[in-house]
Short mmCIF file of C-alpha atoms and ligand atoms in Angstrom, two decimals:
data_model
loop_
_atom_site.label_atom_id
_atom_site.label_comp_id
_atom_site.label_asym_id
_atom_site.label_seq_id
_atom_site.Cartn_x
_atom_site.Cartn_y
_atom_site.Cartn_z
CA MET A 1376 5.49 -18.89 23.10
CA ASN A 1377 3.65 -21.76 24.61
CA GLU A 1378 5.49 -24.90 23.71
CA THR A 1379 2.49 -26.87 24.34
CA ALA A 1380 -0.03 -25.07 22.27
CA PRO A 1381 -1.24 -27.19 19.45
CA ARG A 1382 -0.21 -26.04 16.18
CA SER A 1383 -2.97 -24.62 13.95
CA GLY A 1384 -1.08 -24.42 10.63
CA HIS A 1385 1.85 -25.86 8.67
CA ARG A 1386 5.46 -25.90 9.18
CA LEU A 1387 7.44 -24.05 6.69
CA ASP A 1388 8.77 -27.28 5.25
CA GLU A 1389 5.30 -28.35 4.53
CA LEU A 1390 4.25 -25.49 2.27
CA THR A 1391 4.70 -26.85 -1.12
CA PHE A 1392 6.54 -24.29 -3.38
CA SER A 1393 6.41 -23.95 -7.07
CA ASN A 1394 6.94 -20.71 -9.26
CA SER A 1395 4.37 -19.86 -11.88
CA PHE A 1396 6.31 -16.77 -13.00
CA ALA A 1397 9.11 -19.15 -13.82
CA THR A 1398 6.81 -20.69 -16.46
CA LEU A 1399 7.25 -17.46 -18.70
CA PRO A 1400 10.17 -17.29 -21.06
CA PRO A 1401 13.61 -16.85 -19.71
CA ALA A 1402 13.55 -13.13 -21.17
CA HIS A 1403 11.40 -12.00 -18.10
CA TYR A 1404 13.51 -12.83 -15.47
CA THR A 1405 16.93 -14.08 -14.07
CA THR A 1406 17.09 -17.14 -12.10
CA LEU A 1407 19.64 -16.69 -9.05
CA MET A 1408 20.21 -17.26 -5.44
CA PRO A 1409 19.70 -14.62 -2.81
CA THR A 1410 22.96 -13.58 -1.14
CA PRO A 1411 23.36 -14.91 2.51
CA LEU A 1412 23.28 -12.10 5.35
CA PRO A 1413 25.26 -13.14 8.59
CA LYS A 1414 23.62 -14.28 11.68
CA PRO A 1415 19.96 -13.36 10.75
CA TYR A 1416 17.49 -12.76 13.53
CA LEU A 1417 13.62 -12.02 13.49
CA VAL A 1418 12.75 -8.57 13.49
CA ALA A 1419 9.00 -8.77 13.19
CA ALA A 1420 6.35 -11.34 11.61
CA SER A 1421 2.72 -11.12 10.85
CA ALA A 1422 0.20 -13.70 12.18
CA SER A 1423 -2.42 -12.60 9.86
CA ALA A 1424 -0.13 -12.73 6.96
CA ALA A 1425 1.15 -16.31 8.05
CA ALA A 1426 -2.48 -17.42 8.11
CA LEU A 1427 -3.24 -16.43 4.72
CA ILE A 1428 -0.73 -19.54 3.57
CA GLY A 1429 -1.62 -21.52 6.60
CA LEU A 1430 1.64 -21.09 8.04
CA ASP A 1431 1.78 -21.90 11.97
CA PHE A 1432 2.69 -18.65 13.67
CA SER A 1433 5.32 -20.64 15.87
CA GLU A 1434 7.21 -21.45 12.70
CA THR A 1435 8.37 -17.89 12.34
CA GLN A 1436 10.26 -18.39 15.52
CA THR A 1437 12.36 -21.16 14.34
CA GLU A 1438 15.92 -20.99 12.98
CA ASN A 1439 14.65 -22.54 9.52
CA PHE A 1440 12.32 -19.76 9.00
CA VAL A 1441 14.64 -16.86 9.95
CA GLU A 1442 17.49 -18.59 7.70
CA THR A 1443 15.13 -19.32 4.92
CA LEU A 1444 13.18 -15.80 4.73
CA THR A 1445 16.76 -14.24 4.72
CA GLY A 1446 17.75 -16.14 1.64
CA ASN A 1447 20.41 -18.05 3.39
CA ARG A 1448 18.47 -21.38 2.55
CA VAL A 1449 16.29 -21.93 -0.33
CA PRO A 1450 13.01 -24.09 0.12
CA ALA A 1451 12.50 -27.47 -2.20
CA GLY A 1452 10.64 -26.43 -5.19
CA ALA A 1453 11.29 -22.80 -4.97
CA LYS A 1454 13.04 -21.61 -8.12
CA PRO A 1455 14.45 -17.92 -7.11
CA LEU A 1456 14.49 -15.32 -9.47
CA SER A 1457 14.37 -11.40 -10.09
CA ALA A 1458 12.10 -10.08 -12.79
CA VAL A 1459 12.62 -7.46 -15.32
CA TYR A 1460 10.55 -4.48 -15.87
CA SER A 1461 10.83 -0.97 -16.97
CA GLY A 1462 8.96 2.38 -16.18
CA HIS A 1463 8.15 5.88 -16.22
CA GLN A 1464 9.84 7.52 -13.12
CA PHE A 1465 8.48 11.00 -12.16
CA GLY A 1466 6.97 11.08 -15.45
CA VAL A 1467 9.98 10.46 -17.45
CA TRP A 1468 10.65 7.29 -19.49
CA ALA A 1469 13.43 5.65 -17.39
CA GLY A 1470 14.13 2.46 -19.46
CA GLN A 1471 15.05 -0.70 -17.86
CA LEU A 1472 14.86 -1.22 -14.22
CA GLY A 1473 13.92 -4.70 -12.78
CA ASP A 1474 14.08 -6.35 -9.26
CA GLY A 1475 17.09 -4.44 -7.96
CA ARG A 1476 16.93 -5.78 -4.71
CA ALA A 1477 14.04 -8.50 -4.91
CA ILE A 1478 13.93 -12.19 -5.34
CA LEU A 1479 10.80 -14.06 -5.68
CA LEU A 1480 11.29 -17.49 -4.22
CA GLY A 1481 8.14 -19.10 -5.52
CA ASP A 1482 4.48 -19.31 -4.81
CA VAL A 1483 2.72 -21.45 -2.18
CA PRO A 1484 -1.09 -22.19 -2.06
CA ALA A 1485 -3.51 -19.87 -0.11
CA ALA A 1486 -5.04 -21.29 2.77
CA ASN A 1487 -8.51 -20.69 2.26
CA ALA A 1488 -8.61 -20.66 -1.45
CA PRO A 1489 -7.21 -23.84 -2.91
CA THR A 1490 -7.16 -22.42 -6.34
CA CYS A 1491 -4.95 -19.32 -5.31
CA ARG A 1492 -1.27 -19.07 -4.36
CA PHE A 1493 0.80 -16.61 -2.89
CA GLU A 1494 3.98 -15.48 -4.00
CA LEU A 1495 7.00 -15.18 -1.61
CA GLN A 1496 9.26 -12.23 -2.20
CA LEU A 1497 12.56 -11.32 -0.50
CA LYS A 1498 13.47 -7.60 -0.88
CA GLY A 1499 16.81 -6.66 0.43
CA SER A 1500 18.18 -10.07 -0.66
CA GLY A 1501 21.38 -9.01 -2.59
CA LEU A 1502 22.43 -7.97 -6.03
CA THR A 1503 20.74 -8.83 -9.00
CA PRO A 1504 21.40 -8.17 -12.62
CA TYR A 1505 18.97 -5.36 -12.29
CA SER A 1506 20.61 -3.75 -9.45
CA ARG A 1507 22.15 -1.00 -11.47
CA MET A 1508 24.07 1.37 -8.91
CA GLY A 1509 22.43 -0.25 -6.02
CA ASP A 1510 23.80 -2.85 -3.66
CA GLY A 1511 20.80 -5.18 -3.62
CA ARG A 1512 20.12 -4.40 0.21
CA ALA A 1513 17.35 -2.89 2.29
CA VAL A 1514 17.82 -0.95 5.54
CA LEU A 1515 16.19 -1.98 8.56
CA ARG A 1516 14.10 1.21 8.81
CA SER A 1517 12.52 0.97 5.53
CA SER A 1518 11.89 -2.72 5.98
CA ILE A 1519 10.02 -1.79 9.01
CA ARG A 1520 8.06 0.78 7.50
CA GLU A 1521 6.99 -1.59 4.84
CA PHE A 1522 6.30 -4.21 7.03
CA LEU A 1523 3.98 -2.12 9.19
CA CYS A 1524 2.47 -0.22 6.56
CA SER A 1525 1.49 -3.40 4.58
CA GLU A 1526 -0.30 -4.97 7.36
CA ALA A 1527 -1.90 -1.72 8.34
CA MET A 1528 -3.29 -0.97 5.19
CA ALA A 1529 -4.86 -4.59 4.96
CA ALA A 1530 -6.50 -3.98 8.29
CA LEU A 1531 -7.90 -0.83 6.71
CA GLY A 1532 -9.42 -2.94 4.01
CA ILE A 1533 -7.10 -1.34 1.35
CA PRO A 1534 -5.99 -3.89 -1.39
CA THR A 1535 -2.02 -4.21 -0.85
CA THR A 1536 0.60 -6.59 -1.06
CA ARG A 1537 1.20 -8.31 2.56
CA ALA A 1538 4.45 -8.45 4.53
CA LEU A 1539 5.00 -11.85 6.44
CA CYS A 1540 8.21 -10.91 8.04
CA VAL A 1541 11.30 -8.71 8.57
CA THR A 1542 14.52 -10.46 9.31
CA GLY A 1543 17.68 -8.48 10.28
CA SER A 1544 21.42 -8.76 10.19
CA ASP A 1545 24.39 -6.72 11.73
CA GLN A 1546 26.02 -6.47 8.01
CA LEU A 1547 26.22 -2.84 7.37
CA VAL A 1548 25.13 -1.00 4.18
CA MET A 1549 26.02 2.59 3.28
CA ARG A 1550 23.39 5.14 3.03
CA GLU A 1551 23.64 8.55 4.13
CA GLN A 1552 25.20 6.58 7.03
CA PRO A 1553 26.23 3.21 7.50
CA GLU A 1554 23.00 1.08 8.61
CA THR A 1555 22.16 -2.41 9.29
CA SER A 1556 20.57 -4.73 6.60
CA ALA A 1557 17.37 -6.10 6.81
CA VAL A 1558 15.05 -8.66 4.45
CA ALA A 1559 11.29 -8.11 4.29
CA THR A 1560 9.35 -10.76 2.83
CA ARG A 1561 6.38 -9.67 0.94
CA MET A 1562 3.14 -11.57 -0.39
CA ALA A 1563 1.09 -11.28 -3.17
CA PRO A 1564 -0.59 -13.18 -5.90
CA SER A 1565 1.79 -11.35 -8.15
CA PHE A 1566 4.34 -8.67 -8.20
CA VAL A 1567 3.67 -7.75 -11.95
CA ARG A 1568 3.41 -4.04 -12.43
CA PHE A 1569 2.42 -1.82 -15.29
CA GLY A 1570 6.26 -1.19 -16.14
CA SER A 1571 6.40 -5.31 -16.80
CA PHE A 1572 4.22 -4.40 -19.84
CA GLU A 1573 5.97 -1.14 -20.66
CA HIS A 1574 9.21 -3.06 -20.73
CA TRP A 1575 7.99 -5.19 -23.65
CA PHE A 1576 6.50 -2.49 -25.49
CA TYR A 1577 9.02 0.02 -25.61
CA ASN A 1578 11.53 -2.85 -26.62
CA GLU A 1579 9.31 -3.49 -29.44
CA LYS A 1580 8.84 -7.31 -28.42
CA HIS A 1581 5.29 -7.86 -28.94
CA ASP A 1582 5.31 -11.40 -28.76
CA GLU A 1583 6.88 -11.07 -25.12
CA LEU A 1584 4.15 -8.66 -24.58
CA LYS A 1585 1.40 -10.93 -25.43
CA THR A 1586 3.07 -13.65 -23.46
CA LEU A 1587 2.93 -11.63 -20.17
CA ALA A 1588 -0.52 -10.54 -20.86
CA ASP A 1589 -1.91 -14.02 -21.42
CA TYR A 1590 -0.18 -15.09 -18.50
CA VAL A 1591 -1.55 -12.27 -16.23
CA ILE A 1592 -5.08 -12.83 -18.04
CA ASP A 1593 -4.68 -16.87 -17.28
CA HIS A 1594 -3.66 -16.82 -13.92
CA PHE A 1595 -5.22 -13.72 -12.22
CA TYR A 1596 -8.07 -12.59 -14.43
CA PRO A 1597 -9.37 -15.94 -16.04
CA GLN A 1598 -12.96 -14.54 -16.10
CA LEU A 1599 -11.74 -12.32 -18.90
CA ARG A 1600 -10.29 -14.81 -20.99
CA ASP A 1601 -13.47 -15.62 -23.19
CA THR A 1602 -14.36 -11.96 -23.69
CA GLU A 1603 -14.47 -10.39 -27.17
CA ASN A 1604 -10.86 -8.56 -26.59
CA PRO A 1605 -9.46 -9.86 -23.42
CA TYR A 1606 -6.41 -7.48 -23.50
CA LYS A 1607 -9.22 -4.58 -23.77
CA ALA A 1608 -11.03 -6.25 -20.69
CA MET A 1609 -7.72 -6.48 -18.73
CA LEU A 1610 -6.99 -2.86 -18.94
CA THR A 1611 -10.55 -2.14 -18.48
CA GLU A 1612 -10.39 -4.13 -14.94
CA VAL A 1613 -6.86 -2.88 -14.21
CA THR A 1614 -8.22 0.88 -14.63
CA LEU A 1615 -11.28 0.19 -12.66
CA ARG A 1616 -9.12 -1.31 -9.56
CA THR A 1617 -6.44 1.65 -9.74
CA ALA A 1618 -9.30 4.13 -9.78
CA GLN A 1619 -11.10 2.61 -6.90
CA LEU A 1620 -7.68 1.98 -5.09
CA MET A 1621 -6.72 5.80 -5.55
CA ALA A 1622 -10.37 6.73 -3.92
CA GLN A 1623 -9.30 4.27 -0.98
CA TRP A 1624 -5.97 5.94 -0.51
CA GLN A 1625 -7.57 9.59 -0.35
CA SER A 1626 -10.00 8.36 1.88
CA VAL A 1627 -7.69 7.40 4.50
CA GLY A 1628 -5.15 10.30 3.66
CA PHE A 1629 -2.61 7.67 2.51
CA MET A 1630 0.06 9.08 0.42
CA HIS A 1631 2.24 6.73 -1.60
CA GLY A 1632 5.18 9.01 -2.36
CA VAL A 1633 6.60 7.23 -5.46
CA MET A 1634 3.68 6.49 -7.81
CA ASN A 1635 5.93 5.70 -11.03
CA THR A 1636 4.46 3.14 -13.19
CA ASP A 1637 7.14 0.61 -12.07
CA ASN A 1638 5.49 0.88 -8.70
CA MET A 1639 1.74 0.15 -9.94
CA SER A 1640 0.34 -3.04 -9.43
CA ILE A 1641 -1.11 -5.16 -12.21
CA LEU A 1642 -3.59 -6.39 -9.71
CA GLY A 1643 -4.51 -3.09 -8.18
CA LEU A 1644 -2.43 -3.43 -4.97
CA THR A 1645 -0.82 -0.90 -3.25
CA LEU A 1646 2.98 -1.75 -3.98
CA ASP A 1647 6.38 -0.70 -2.97
CA TYR A 1648 6.03 1.27 0.27
CA GLY A 1649 9.02 3.82 0.26
CA PRO A 1650 8.31 7.28 1.36
CA PHE A 1651 4.66 6.89 2.15
CA GLY A 1652 2.94 9.02 4.71
CA PHE A 1653 -0.69 9.36 6.24
CA MET A 1654 -1.90 12.63 6.23
CA GLU A 1655 -1.83 14.65 9.51
CA ALA A 1656 -2.39 18.43 9.38
CA PHE A 1657 -4.53 18.61 6.30
CA ASN A 1658 -2.96 20.30 3.30
CA ALA A 1659 -4.26 18.97 0.05
CA HIS A 1660 -0.71 19.75 -1.54
CA HIS A 1661 1.13 17.86 1.07
CA ILE A 1662 4.24 16.00 -0.49
CA CYS A 1663 5.48 13.14 1.50
CA ASN A 1664 8.45 12.29 -0.37
CA HIS A 1665 11.38 14.55 0.45
CA THR A 1666 12.81 13.74 -2.94
CA ASP A 1667 9.85 14.89 -4.80
CA GLN A 1668 10.56 18.66 -5.03
CA GLN A 1669 8.05 19.18 -7.74
CA GLY A 1670 5.17 17.68 -5.79
CA ARG A 1671 4.25 15.47 -8.67
CA TYR A 1672 2.86 12.84 -6.18
CA SER A 1673 1.16 15.10 -3.50
CA TYR A 1674 -1.95 14.04 -1.88
CA ALA A 1675 -4.23 16.17 -4.15
CA ARG A 1676 -2.57 14.91 -7.44
CA GLN A 1677 -2.89 11.08 -6.51
CA PRO A 1678 -6.00 10.41 -8.29
CA GLN A 1679 -4.82 12.12 -11.57
CA ILE A 1680 -1.53 10.26 -11.34
CA GLY A 1681 -3.40 7.01 -11.15
CA GLU A 1682 -5.01 7.91 -14.16
CA TRP A 1683 -1.92 8.89 -16.02
CA ASN A 1684 -0.29 5.58 -14.88
CA CYS A 1685 -3.40 3.93 -16.61
CA TYR A 1686 -2.69 5.62 -19.68
CA ALA A 1687 0.75 4.48 -19.64
CA LEU A 1688 -0.55 0.89 -19.34
CA GLY A 1689 -2.98 1.31 -22.27
CA GLN A 1690 0.00 2.60 -24.51
CA ALA A 1691 1.79 -0.52 -23.65
CA LEU A 1692 -1.05 -2.70 -24.39
CA LEU A 1693 -2.25 -0.88 -27.51
CA PRO A 1694 -0.61 -3.40 -29.82
CA LEU A 1695 -2.73 -6.42 -28.18
CA ILE A 1696 -5.87 -4.32 -27.87
CA GLY A 1697 -5.61 -3.35 -31.54
CA SER A 1698 -6.83 0.28 -31.67
CA VAL A 1699 -6.48 3.56 -30.06
CA GLU A 1700 -10.39 3.77 -29.85
CA GLU A 1701 -10.56 0.52 -27.85
CA THR A 1702 -7.69 1.41 -25.68
CA GLN A 1703 -9.36 4.85 -24.80
CA ALA A 1704 -12.75 3.33 -24.55
CA ALA A 1705 -11.06 1.04 -21.69
CA LEU A 1706 -9.36 4.00 -20.09
CA ARG A 1707 -12.67 6.15 -20.08
CA ILE A 1708 -13.76 4.02 -16.93
CA TYR A 1709 -11.08 5.76 -14.78
CA LYS A 1710 -12.90 9.06 -13.82
CA PRO A 1711 -16.30 7.75 -13.15
CA ALA A 1712 -15.05 4.83 -11.28
CA PHE A 1713 -12.69 7.06 -9.14
CA SER A 1714 -15.81 9.46 -8.32
CA GLU A 1715 -18.09 6.84 -7.66
CA LYS A 1716 -15.84 4.99 -5.25
CA PHE A 1717 -14.58 8.02 -3.58
CA MET A 1718 -18.14 9.85 -3.12
CA ALA A 1719 -19.44 6.28 -1.66
CA LEU A 1720 -16.19 6.24 0.86
CA MET A 1721 -16.60 9.95 1.80
CA ARG A 1722 -20.43 9.52 2.31
CA ALA A 1723 -19.55 6.79 4.70
CA LYS A 1724 -16.90 8.52 6.49
CA LEU A 1725 -19.59 11.26 6.94
CA GLY A 1726 -22.29 8.75 8.21
CA LEU A 1727 -24.54 9.59 5.42
CA THR A 1728 -26.75 6.80 3.94
CA THR A 1729 -28.41 8.60 1.14
CA ASP A 1730 -26.87 9.88 -1.90
CA LEU A 1731 -27.51 13.74 -2.95
CA THR A 1732 -25.96 15.83 -5.45
CA GLU A 1733 -25.41 18.51 -3.02
CA ASP A 1734 -22.93 16.38 -1.03
CA GLY A 1735 -20.33 17.44 -3.54
CA LYS A 1736 -20.41 20.89 -2.08
CA LEU A 1737 -20.50 19.66 1.69
CA LEU A 1738 -17.45 17.82 0.97
CA ASP A 1739 -15.60 20.44 -0.76
CA ASP A 1740 -16.41 22.87 2.04
CA LEU A 1741 -15.27 20.33 4.51
CA PHE A 1742 -11.89 20.03 2.76
CA GLY A 1743 -11.61 24.03 2.45
CA ILE A 1744 -12.11 24.37 6.21
CA LEU A 1745 -9.69 21.31 6.91
CA GLN A 1746 -7.13 23.05 4.62
CA GLU A 1747 -7.64 26.24 6.22
CA SER A 1748 -6.84 25.17 9.97
CA HIS A 1749 -4.63 22.16 9.10
CA VAL A 1750 -6.86 19.97 10.81
CA ASP A 1751 -5.49 16.25 11.58
CA PHE A 1752 -7.27 14.13 8.89
CA THR A 1753 -7.68 11.08 11.02
CA THR A 1754 -8.68 12.57 14.26
CA PHE A 1755 -11.45 14.65 12.56
CA PHE A 1756 -13.21 11.92 11.08
CA ARG A 1757 -12.98 9.91 14.49
CA ARG A 1758 -14.43 12.85 16.23
CA LEU A 1759 -17.04 13.59 13.69
CA ALA A 1760 -18.95 10.67 14.89
CA ASP A 1761 -19.64 12.20 18.36
CA LEU A 1762 -21.19 15.33 16.88
CA GLN A 1763 -24.96 15.36 17.52
CA PRO A 1764 -27.00 18.10 15.57
CA GLY A 1765 -28.37 20.60 17.82
CA ASN A 1766 -26.09 19.65 20.94
CA THR A 1767 -23.39 22.14 20.96
CA ALA A 1768 -21.36 20.40 23.71
CA SER A 1769 -21.09 17.43 21.59
CA SER A 1770 -19.02 18.92 18.82
CA GLU A 1771 -16.70 20.65 21.28
CA PRO A 1772 -13.81 18.23 21.05
CA LEU A 1773 -14.12 18.52 17.18
CA ARG A 1774 -14.55 22.33 17.10
CA ASP A 1775 -11.20 22.43 19.14
CA LEU A 1776 -9.37 20.97 16.37
CA PHE A 1777 -10.08 24.19 14.16
CA ILE A 1778 -8.11 27.56 14.56
CA ASP A 1779 -10.93 29.10 12.51
CA ARG A 1780 -13.92 28.12 14.83
CA ALA A 1781 -16.71 30.03 12.65
CA ALA A 1782 -15.67 28.30 9.77
CA PHE A 1783 -16.35 25.01 11.65
CA ASP A 1784 -19.58 26.12 12.99
CA GLY A 1785 -20.79 27.19 9.50
CA TRP A 1786 -19.86 23.72 8.02
CA ALA A 1787 -21.37 22.06 11.07
CA LEU A 1788 -24.56 23.71 10.51
CA GLN A 1789 -24.68 22.43 6.97
CA TYR A 1790 -23.64 19.09 7.95
CA GLY A 1791 -26.41 18.92 10.82
CA ALA A 1792 -28.96 19.77 8.22
CA ARG A 1793 -28.05 17.20 5.82
CA LEU A 1794 -28.16 14.58 8.68
CA GLN A 1795 -31.62 15.37 9.61
CA GLN A 1796 -32.65 15.42 6.15
CA GLU A 1797 -32.04 11.72 6.09
CA ASN A 1798 -33.47 11.47 9.80
CA SER A 1799 -30.10 10.16 10.79
CA ASP A 1800 -30.08 8.46 14.31
CA ASP A 1801 -27.02 9.59 16.18
CA ALA A 1802 -26.13 6.22 17.96
CA THR A 1803 -26.42 4.17 14.62
CA ARG A 1804 -24.61 6.75 12.73
CA LYS A 1805 -21.85 6.98 15.42
CA LEU A 1806 -21.46 2.86 14.97
CA ALA A 1807 -21.20 3.06 11.26
CA MET A 1808 -18.76 5.74 11.24
CA ASN A 1809 -16.28 4.27 13.55
CA ALA A 1810 -16.45 1.26 11.54
CA VAL A 1811 -14.85 3.32 8.54
CA ASN A 1812 -12.98 5.95 10.15
CA PRO A 1813 -9.92 4.49 11.71
CA LYS A 1814 -8.82 5.71 15.06
CA TYR A 1815 -5.26 4.17 14.64
CA VAL A 1816 -2.98 4.67 11.45
CA LEU A 1817 0.57 4.40 10.99
CA ARG A 1818 1.70 7.95 11.73
CA ASN A 1819 5.35 8.76 10.84
CA TYR A 1820 6.41 9.43 14.47
CA LEU A 1821 4.79 6.01 15.70
CA ALA A 1822 6.96 4.08 12.94
CA GLN A 1823 10.12 6.30 14.08
CA ILE A 1824 9.73 5.39 17.58
CA ALA A 1825 9.49 1.64 16.38
CA ILE A 1826 12.56 1.94 14.34
CA GLU A 1827 14.76 3.77 16.66
CA LYS A 1828 14.03 0.84 19.39
CA ALA A 1829 14.61 -1.74 16.78
CA GLN A 1830 18.02 0.00 15.96
CA ASN A 1831 18.88 -0.81 19.54
CA LYS A 1832 17.69 -4.33 19.13
CA ASP A 1833 14.36 -4.05 20.83
CA PHE A 1834 12.00 -5.07 18.59
CA SER A 1835 8.74 -5.00 20.91
CA GLU A 1836 7.30 -1.77 19.72
CA ILE A 1837 6.88 -3.12 16.04
CA ALA A 1838 4.73 -6.18 17.68
CA ARG A 1839 2.77 -3.65 19.76
CA LEU A 1840 2.42 -1.12 16.79
CA LEU A 1841 1.36 -4.07 14.49
CA GLN A 1842 -1.22 -5.42 17.23
CA ILE A 1843 -2.75 -1.78 17.33
CA LEU A 1844 -2.98 -1.14 13.60
CA GLU A 1845 -4.26 -4.63 13.06
CA ARG A 1846 -7.75 -3.19 14.85
CA PRO A 1847 -7.61 0.31 13.54
CA PHE A 1848 -11.34 0.91 14.12
CA ASP A 1849 -11.45 -0.44 17.56
CA GLU A 1850 -11.51 1.75 20.73
CA GLN A 1851 -8.47 0.54 22.41
CA PRO A 1852 -8.36 2.24 25.80
CA VAL A 1853 -4.92 1.35 26.84
CA ASN A 1854 -3.65 2.56 23.50
CA GLU A 1855 -5.37 5.83 23.59
CA HIS A 1856 -1.99 7.63 23.10
CA TYR A 1857 -1.45 5.91 19.87
CA ALA A 1858 -4.12 7.95 18.51
CA ALA A 1859 -2.76 11.14 19.83
CA LEU A 1860 -1.53 14.05 17.68
CA PRO A 1861 1.93 13.99 16.59
CA PRO A 1862 4.38 15.58 18.86
CA ASP A 1863 6.26 18.58 17.58
CA TRP A 1864 9.37 16.53 16.69
CA ALA A 1865 7.60 14.55 14.20
CA ASN A 1866 7.51 18.03 11.75
CA GLU A 1867 11.45 17.37 11.73
CA LEU A 1868 10.89 14.00 10.24
CA GLU A 1869 11.79 13.41 6.56
CA VAL A 1870 11.28 10.39 4.58
CA SER A 1871 12.78 10.08 1.13
CA CYS A 1872 13.60 7.48 -1.61
CA SER A 1873 16.78 6.33 0.43
CA SER A 1874 16.13 2.97 1.55
P1 LIG B 248 11.97 2.26 -5.86
O1 LIG B 248 11.76 3.58 -6.18
O2 LIG B 248 12.32 1.69 -4.47
O3 LIG B 248 10.76 1.27 -6.36
O4 LIG B 248 13.22 1.60 -6.77
C1 LIG B 248 13.30 1.93 -8.11
C2 LIG B 248 14.23 0.76 -8.70
O5 LIG B 248 15.42 0.84 -8.20
C3 LIG B 248 13.74 -0.64 -8.73
O6 LIG B 248 13.89 -1.25 -9.71
C4 LIG B 248 14.55 -1.21 -7.34
O7 LIG B 248 14.64 -2.55 -7.44
C5 LIG B 248 16.03 -0.33 -7.43
N1 LIG B 248 16.54 -0.42 -6.21
C6 LIG B 248 16.15 0.55 -5.14
N2 LIG B 248 16.79 0.42 -4.09
C7 LIG B 248 17.94 -0.53 -4.54
C8 LIG B 248 19.05 -1.02 -3.99
N3 LIG B 248 19.82 -0.61 -2.81
N4 LIG B 248 19.96 -2.19 -4.53
C9 LIG B 248 19.34 -2.39 -5.99
N5 LIG B 248 18.25 -1.96 -6.63
C10 LIG B 248 17.63 -1.06 -5.84
MG1 LIG B 249 9.90 -0.09 -6.97
#
């Protein structure tokens, strides 16, 4: 760090904390202090997340920052609390859950939008009344995964909670084996979940349900306040955002792994990174969460589970919306919204600028051959930009990805004809495709390498990966190997709910 560099943002102490969630009645949360961790150290910090709240990045190197974002020191104006919520887990009503290891410090102003605020939440900051059987802690490996993926998703242009930093401590916690603890600081305008509403519905506390809905509308959907039925309008908007989010996940091959209703954001953000993964060798039925034996949350099922979750939210909002018909009317937007967004994203990935009904078949056939040959999802779309219809050599690197070359040739003919139909210009198309098909995604094995180094106190690989993933669409010649196909040992990697 250059000591003489001029500061371009605030010191941590200059951020004005308040806590809008704490204006809700006390039944919605428990105020409490984070449990300190001994001798915390900085593991990673995100400059772009810091910029969102106007925090000077050099602050992240200070002792005050590390102590505060570990929960050892509470900023003035913050009112730490853990929120209560419930949820459906793996399709089954699980009753009360809540922030079992997360503490909301409060909210601070957004740098470039004076009326917006970001909540700062510490994940892994100690026991709460909602910890159930857990210890209130998070381990280093899962905190690094959440940190890297939050920032990678943001760079891909996908709505997500953000990650400001990860701090660590040598204090051990027990998982399958002892591991060191860490705290991940997340940022979002709100961490309210579908399950926050289900909580009040299933407890038959309709007044609290209304209070929460009014809070969310007034703070995050103010434009809906004066509509005829603001609760229906909110359900419609959340359903729309969720459908679009699912389309975005599918388009980059992101798999969440635990799409329980308590992990679904009322703002349509990707929330709660656990056993997530990015699709590598394509298999529509891939299950990224080792704990999900039934494959409820497989890649192919994400869109329908997104809808299922919206129905669970609709059920919870029914007393406010007033009728089953109105509730169903709001939910009906899901399917068309998903299809429209998905097709728009996939057309862009294919470099198509016009919209034809037969594109559905082109896409189905593509997924068919990707599945058949287990082609790496990210590599395929990136290389597709180099294909020039009529020039066989141009498609060789792409063709090499297929076991069934004849199947590829068949599809490439179809695709080439489609491009010619809209007089596609190869150079223009390539530029457009490279702006939407990432070259770099957070492959499990890349995260694993960074984690193993971090477990030996070398945090440099996290910073390096973050830098690469912040520019996922750029050619980065020195980092070419980060776009490589996963090594064989990556097949052995398993991610589960243990975190
Ligand atoms: P997740 O599947 O990670 O979203 O977690 C489901 C619920 O378990 C949430 O209410 C979490 O806060 C809680 N939880 C997960 N891990 C722990 C832990 N180590 N200590 C306390 N609560 C936890
Ligand atoms: Mg969760």
